[in-house]
Amino acid sequence: MTGWGQTGSLSHAAGHDINYISLTGALAAIGPTDRPIPPLNLVGDFGGGAMFLAMGMCAAFFEAERSGKGQVIDCAMTDGSASLMTFFFNFMAQGLYHPQRESNMLDGGAHYYNTYETSDGKFISIGSIEPQFYAELRERVGLTDKDFDQQHEAAGWPDLKEKLAAVFKTKTRDEWDKILSGTDVCYAPVLTLDEAITHPHNKDRDTLIVNDGVVQPNVAPRFSRTPSAIQGPPVTPGQHNETALKDWGFTDEEVEALRSDQIL
C-alpha cells in the first residue's frame, strides 16, 4: 500500500493523506464554502488505503486458491479515495453535482441534511432526505412555514437553513434528543469522542470498550457464526525483532551480534 501507487509520475514522491485526496477531487468536495477542510485522515489513509488493501488481500487470497498463483497488490490511496468518490462522479455525469462546496445535497448545502447548533452550544445532525422522513422532521420540529414545502429546490436552501437553525437554537441538545432520538427523522446528536463512550446505543452494542485500560473501538464487522474479538494488546517496539530476523534467515549468532552492537 502506497499513497501514489507503484506507477505514475508521482510514484516516488513523498506525500500524506491530505495530498492523496487532494489529487482525486475528494478534498475539494469537503468543507465550508470558503475552503476545503481535511476530513481527519479517514478518506486516504484508512478508507482509500487500509480498507482497499484489506479487500484486495481477501480477493487475492480467493483468486490464489483457484489459480495456485500469487500476485502483487498495487493499493494506492489515490485510487482508493477516487473509488470512494464514485457516487459523486456519477452525480457529476448526470449534471447533478456542483463543484462549489455547500451547494449540494450531501455537502452541507441542503437544510434537511446538515448539522445545527443548539441553545447550549452543542450540535445535532439531521438527515431527512426521503419524503416520509422529511415530513416527520417537519411535524416533530414544527416547521409549518410553507417555504419548507419546496424541499429539493436548491435555490431556497440557504433561507431554509437559516430558518431551521433558528428553530434548533431554541432548545438544548438534550431537549432535542428527547424529541427526535429513535424517530424516523434520521437524527443523532453530534457527540465528542468522550461523549460517544457513554451513549446508550454504543453501550448496548459494546461499540466502544475498555481493553487493557484503554478505551477503544470494538471489532467490526461482526460475524454470527465466528464471533470476532480483540486478540490482545498492541505490540511494543521491537517485540518481534528476533522472530522476524530468524524468519528472514538470520542465525542466532547474527541476531545476538545485532543485539550486542545495540542495533536491536
Tab-separated table of N, CA and C in Angstrom, residues 46-138:
chain	number	residue	atom	x	y	z
A	46	PHE	N	-7.175	5.509	5.745
A	46	PHE	CA	-7.966	4.389	6.238
A	46	PHE	C	-9.008	3.898	5.242
A	47	GLY	N	-9.795	4.816	4.672
A	47	GLY	CA	-10.816	4.398	3.709
A	47	GLY	C	-10.225	3.985	2.385
A	48	GLY	N	-9.467	4.904	1.751
A	48	GLY	CA	-8.904	4.631	0.439
A	48	GLY	C	-7.662	3.771	0.470
A	49	GLY	N	-7.040	3.635	1.638
A	49	GLY	CA	-5.822	2.838	1.751
A	49	GLY	C	-6.037	1.505	2.434
A	50	ALA	N	-6.152	1.532	3.758
A	50	ALA	CA	-6.203	0.290	4.528
A	50	ALA	C	-7.382	-0.600	4.165
A	51	MET	N	-8.567	-0.011	4.011
A	51	MET	CA	-9.748	-0.820	3.702
A	51	MET	C	-9.647	-1.446	2.310
A	52	PHE	N	-9.116	-0.684	1.343
A	52	PHE	CA	-8.960	-1.233	-0.003
A	52	PHE	C	-7.860	-2.296	-0.036
A	53	LEU	N	-6.828	-2.123	0.781
A	53	LEU	CA	-5.790	-3.151	0.854
A	53	LEU	C	-6.354	-4.441	1.436
A	54	ALA	N	-7.134	-4.315	2.515
A	54	ALA	CA	-7.740	-5.497	3.120
A	54	ALA	C	-8.651	-6.206	2.123
A	55	MET	N	-9.456	-5.437	1.385
A	55	MET	CA	-10.331	-6.032	0.384
A	55	MET	C	-9.515	-6.671	-0.733
A	56	GLY	N	-8.431	-6.007	-1.137
A	56	GLY	CA	-7.576	-6.552	-2.177
A	56	GLY	C	-6.903	-7.841	-1.750
A	57	MET	N	-6.469	-7.902	-0.496
A	57	MET	CA	-5.838	-9.127	0.008
A	57	MET	C	-6.836	-10.278	0.033
A	58	CYS	N	-8.056	-10.003	0.488
A	58	CYS	CA	-9.084	-11.048	0.513
A	58	CYS	C	-9.361	-11.559	-0.900
A	59	ALA	N	-9.458	-10.624	-1.856
A	59	ALA	CA	-9.717	-11.019	-3.240
A	59	ALA	C	-8.545	-11.825	-3.800
A	60	ALA	N	-7.319	-11.413	-3.466
A	60	ALA	CA	-6.138	-12.114	-3.973
A	60	ALA	C	-6.028	-13.521	-3.372
A	61	PHE	N	-6.336	-13.664	-2.093
A	61	PHE	CA	-6.342	-14.995	-1.477
A	61	PHE	C	-7.367	-15.898	-2.165
A	62	PHE	N	-8.531	-15.347	-2.410
A	62	PHE	CA	-9.602	-16.116	-3.060
A	62	PHE	C	-9.163	-16.562	-4.454
A	63	GLU	N	-8.529	-15.635	-5.203
A	63	GLU	CA	-8.074	-15.980	-6.548
A	63	GLU	C	-6.940	-16.992	-6.509
A	64	ALA	N	-6.030	-16.850	-5.518
A	64	ALA	CA	-4.894	-17.771	-5.418
A	64	ALA	C	-5.343	-19.199	-5.128
A	65	GLU	N	-6.420	-19.342	-4.375
A	65	GLU	CA	-6.954	-20.674	-4.109
A	65	GLU	C	-7.367	-21.375	-5.399
A	66	ARG	N	-7.805	-20.586	-6.380
A	66	ARG	CA	-8.271	-21.146	-7.647
A	66	ARG	C	-7.136	-21.326	-8.653
A	67	SER	N	-6.213	-20.356	-8.695
A	67	SER	CA	-5.160	-20.398	-9.705
A	67	SER	C	-3.863	-21.025	-9.205
A	68	GLY	N	-3.678	-21.018	-7.876
A	68	GLY	CA	-2.427	-21.505	-7.315
A	68	GLY	C	-1.278	-20.524	-7.498
A	69	LYS	N	-1.574	-19.301	-7.913
A	69	LYS	CA	-0.543	-18.313	-8.171
A	69	LYS	C	-0.750	-17.076	-7.291
A	70	GLY	N	0.363	-16.447	-6.959
A	70	GLY	CA	0.299	-15.206	-6.200
A	70	GLY	C	0.443	-14.008	-7.113
A	71	GLN	N	0.265	-12.818	-6.552
A	71	GLN	CA	0.419	-11.597	-7.338
A	71	GLN	C	0.645	-10.413	-6.417
A	72	VAL	N	1.149	-9.323	-6.983
A	72	VAL	CA	1.375	-8.101	-6.223
A	72	VAL	C	0.092	-7.275	-6.208
A	73	ILE	N	-0.285	-6.786	-5.041
A	73	ILE	CA	-1.442	-5.898	-4.914
A	73	ILE	C	-0.934	-4.468	-4.894
A	74	ASP	N	-1.259	-3.717	-5.912
A	74	ASP	CA	-0.867	-2.307	-6.002
A	74	ASP	C	-2.013	-1.464	-5.448
A	75	CYS	N	-1.965	-1.191	-4.153
A	75	CYS	CA	-3.043	-0.457	-3.488
A	75	CYS	C	-2.591	0.984	-3.254
A	76	ALA	N	-3.093	1.891	-4.078
A	76	ALA	CA	-2.751	3.310	-3.960
A	76	ALA	C	-3.879	4.058	-3.271
A	77	MET	N	-3.518	4.920	-2.353
A	77	MET	CA	-4.537	5.703	-1.661
A	77	MET	C	-5.246	6.659	-2.617
A	78	THR	N	-4.558	7.090	-3.668
A	78	THR	CA	-5.227	7.914	-4.672
A	78	THR	C	-6.329	7.109	-5.368
A	79	ASP	N	-6.009	5.872	-5.744
A	79	ASP	CA	-7.018	5.026	-6.403
A	79	ASP	C	-8.202	4.775	-5.478
A	80	GLY	N	-7.895	4.451	-4.214
A	80	GLY	CA	-8.960	4.134	-3.270
A	80	GLY	C	-9.847	5.321	-2.970
A	81	SER	N	-9.233	6.498	-2.765
A	81	SER	CA	-10.053	7.680	-2.474
A	81	SER	C	-10.867	8.082	-3.694
A	82	ALA	N	-10.317	7.878	-4.898
A	82	ALA	CA	-11.095	8.140	-6.113
A	82	ALA	C	-12.292	7.201	-6.190
A	83	SER	N	-12.066	5.938	-5.834
A	83	SER	CA	-13.165	4.965	-5.856
A	83	SER	C	-14.257	5.341	-4.861
A	84	LEU	N	-13.860	5.873	-3.703
A	84	LEU	CA	-14.846	6.306	-2.716
A	84	LEU	C	-15.698	7.465	-3.232
A	85	MET	N	-15.181	8.190	-4.226
A	85	MET	CA	-15.915	9.326	-4.798
A	85	MET	C	-16.786	8.920	-5.979
A	86	THR	N	-16.904	7.619	-6.249
A	86	THR	CA	-17.679	7.147	-7.400
A	86	THR	C	-19.095	7.721	-7.416
A	87	PHE	N	-19.731	7.732	-6.266
A	87	PHE	CA	-21.099	8.232	-6.140
A	87	PHE	C	-21.215	9.660	-6.671
A	88	PHE	N	-20.198	10.466	-6.372
A	88	PHE	CA	-20.256	11.880	-6.745
A	88	PHE	C	-19.809	12.097	-8.190
A	89	PHE	N	-18.910	11.253	-8.696
A	89	PHE	CA	-18.602	11.294	-10.123
A	89	PHE	C	-19.850	10.931	-10.927
A	90	ASN	N	-20.638	10.022	-10.393
A	90	ASN	CA	-21.894	9.650	-11.036
A	90	ASN	C	-22.858	10.838	-11.066
A	91	PHE	N	-22.969	11.535	-9.931
A	91	PHE	CA	-23.801	12.736	-9.870
A	91	PHE	C	-23.334	13.773	-10.894
A	92	MET	N	-22.006	13.957	-10.982
A	92	MET	CA	-21.458	14.945	-11.903
A	92	MET	C	-21.802	14.586	-13.350
A	93	ALA	N	-21.734	13.293	-13.681
A	93	ALA	CA	-22.046	12.850	-15.036
A	93	ALA	C	-23.501	13.118	-15.397
A	94	GLN	N	-24.365	13.158	-14.385
A	94	GLN	CA	-25.780	13.425	-14.613
A	94	GLN	C	-26.130	14.912	-14.524
A	95	GLY	N	-25.107	15.726	-14.271
A	95	GLY	CA	-25.357	17.152	-14.123
A	95	GLY	C	-25.980	17.521	-12.800
A	96	LEU	N	-25.836	16.633	-11.805
A	96	LEU	CA	-26.478	16.851	-10.513
A	96	LEU	C	-25.499	17.283	-9.421
A	97	TYR	N	-24.236	17.464	-9.791
A	97	TYR	CA	-23.229	17.846	-8.793
A	97	TYR	C	-22.610	19.184	-9.174
A	98	HIS	N	-22.513	20.074	-8.189
A	98	HIS	CA	-21.934	21.392	-8.398
A	98	HIS	C	-20.589	21.467	-7.675
A	99	PRO	N	-19.537	21.961	-8.318
A	99	PRO	CA	-18.211	21.977	-7.695
A	99	PRO	C	-18.102	22.883	-6.476
A	100	GLN	N	-19.001	23.849	-6.329
A	100	GLN	CA	-18.947	24.741	-5.174
A	100	GLN	C	-19.408	24.013	-3.927
A	101	ARG	N	-18.566	23.989	-2.899
A	101	ARG	CA	-18.940	23.334	-1.646
A	101	ARG	C	-20.177	23.995	-1.043
A	102	GLU	N	-20.931	23.229	-0.281
A	102	GLU	CA	-22.170	23.669	0.365
A	102	GLU	C	-23.228	24.112	-0.647
A	103	SER	N	-23.221	23.457	-1.808
A	103	SER	CA	-24.271	23.728	-2.783
A	103	SER	C	-24.956	22.440	-3.229
A	104	ASN	N	-24.567	21.323	-2.611
A	104	ASN	CA	-25.120	20.021	-2.968
A	104	ASN	C	-25.868	19.414	-1.780
A	105	MET	N	-26.614	18.376	-2.055
A	105	MET	CA	-27.459	17.783	-1.025
A	105	MET	C	-26.660	17.243	0.156
A	106	LEU	N	-25.501	16.635	-0.115
A	106	LEU	CA	-24.795	15.915	0.942
A	106	LEU	C	-23.565	16.639	1.475
A	107	ASP	N	-23.313	17.863	1.016
A	107	ASP	CA	-22.101	18.563	1.455
A	107	ASP	C	-22.394	19.773	2.341
A	108	GLY	N	-23.603	19.821	2.908
A	108	GLY	CA	-23.974	20.953	3.757
A	108	GLY	C	-24.804	21.992	3.040
A	109	GLY	N	-25.128	21.732	1.781
A	109	GLY	CA	-25.940	22.686	1.047
A	109	GLY	C	-27.412	22.622	1.414
A	110	ALA	N	-27.926	21.424	1.609
A	110	ALA	CA	-29.349	21.233	1.882
A	110	ALA	C	-29.671	21.465	3.355
A	111	HIS	N	-30.816	22.058	3.618
A	111	HIS	CA	-31.229	22.305	5.004
A	111	HIS	C	-31.613	21.021	5.723
A	112	TYR	N	-32.030	20.003	4.974
A	112	TYR	CA	-32.508	18.762	5.585
A	112	TYR	C	-31.407	17.715	5.766
A	113	TYR	N	-30.188	18.045	5.354
A	113	TYR	CA	-29.046	17.151	5.573
A	113	TYR	C	-27.892	18.018	6.046
A	114	ASN	N	-27.882	18.249	7.379
A	114	ASN	CA	-26.955	19.249	7.893
A	114	ASN	C	-26.779	19.094	9.394
A	115	THR	N	-25.890	19.897	9.938
A	115	THR	CA	-25.720	19.965	11.389
A	115	THR	C	-26.185	21.331	11.867
A	116	TYR	N	-26.708	21.361	13.103
A	116	TYR	CA	-27.240	22.615	13.639
A	116	TYR	C	-26.822	22.778	15.099
A	117	GLU	N	-26.532	24.013	15.463
A	117	GLU	CA	-26.160	24.330	16.834
A	117	GLU	C	-27.412	24.463	17.689
A	118	THR	N	-27.311	23.975	18.917
A	118	THR	CA	-28.423	24.076	19.852
A	118	THR	C	-28.156	25.207	20.846
A	119	SER	N	-29.106	25.469	21.719
A	119	SER	CA	-29.006	26.644	22.592
A	119	SER	C	-27.852	26.550	23.584
A	120	ASP	N	-27.341	25.342	23.833
A	120	ASP	CA	-26.233	25.171	24.769
A	120	ASP	C	-24.885	25.082	24.064
A	121	GLY	N	-24.837	25.451	22.789
A	121	GLY	CA	-23.575	25.466	22.065
A	121	GLY	C	-23.131	24.115	21.549
A	122	LYS	N	-23.989	23.107	21.646
A	122	LYS	CA	-23.676	21.784	21.118
A	122	LYS	C	-24.333	21.640	19.743
A	123	PHE	N	-24.211	20.466	19.139
A	123	PHE	CA	-24.713	20.295	17.781
A	123	PHE	C	-25.506	19.009	17.624
A	124	ILE	N	-26.414	19.029	16.656
A	124	ILE	CA	-27.177	17.840	16.281
A	124	ILE	C	-27.061	17.670	14.772
A	125	SER	N	-27.352	16.466	14.297
A	125	SER	CA	-27.311	16.197	12.860
A	125	SER	C	-28.676	15.721	12.385
A	126	ILE	N	-29.047	16.190	11.186
A	126	ILE	CA	-30.318	15.850	10.565
A	126	ILE	C	-30.041	15.286	9.171
A	127	GLY	N	-30.681	14.164	8.837
A	127	GLY	CA	-30.517	13.569	7.514
A	127	GLY	C	-31.842	13.171	6.907
A	128	SER	N	-32.790	14.081	6.913
A	128	SER	CA	-34.169	13.776	6.495
A	128	SER	C	-34.331	13.890	4.976
A	129	ILE	N	-33.707	13.009	4.237
A	129	ILE	CA	-33.714	13.096	2.777
A	129	ILE	C	-35.043	12.620	2.186
A	130	GLU	N	-35.459	11.410	2.534
A	130	GLU	CA	-36.665	10.837	1.942
A	130	GLU	C	-37.906	11.602	2.397
A	131	PRO	N	-38.932	11.656	1.556
A	131	PRO	CA	-40.108	12.490	1.866
A	131	PRO	C	-40.795	12.122	3.175
A	132	GLN	N	-40.861	10.828	3.502
A	132	GLN	CA	-41.513	10.441	4.753
A	132	GLN	C	-40.703	10.884	5.973
A	133	PHE	N	-39.380	10.878	5.836
A	133	PHE	CA	-38.537	11.331	6.936
A	133	PHE	C	-38.598	12.855	7.062
A	134	TYR	N	-38.648	13.531	5.933
A	134	TYR	CA	-38.750	14.986	5.929
A	134	TYR	C	-40.083	15.430	6.530
A	135	ALA	N	-41.147	14.692	6.222
A	135	ALA	CA	-42.464	15.019	6.773
A	135	ALA	C	-42.450	14.863	8.292
A	136	GLU	N	-41.765	13.830	8.772
A	136	GLU	CA	-41.705	13.637	10.225
A	136	GLU	C	-40.867	14.723	10.887
A	137	LEU	N	-39.789	15.135	10.213
A	137	LEU	CA	-38.988	16.253	10.731
A	137	LEU	C	-39.863	17.484	10.897
A	138	ARG	N	-40.627	17.812	9.873
A	138	ARG	CA	-41.479	18.999	9.927
A	138	ARG	C	-42.504	18.885	11.052
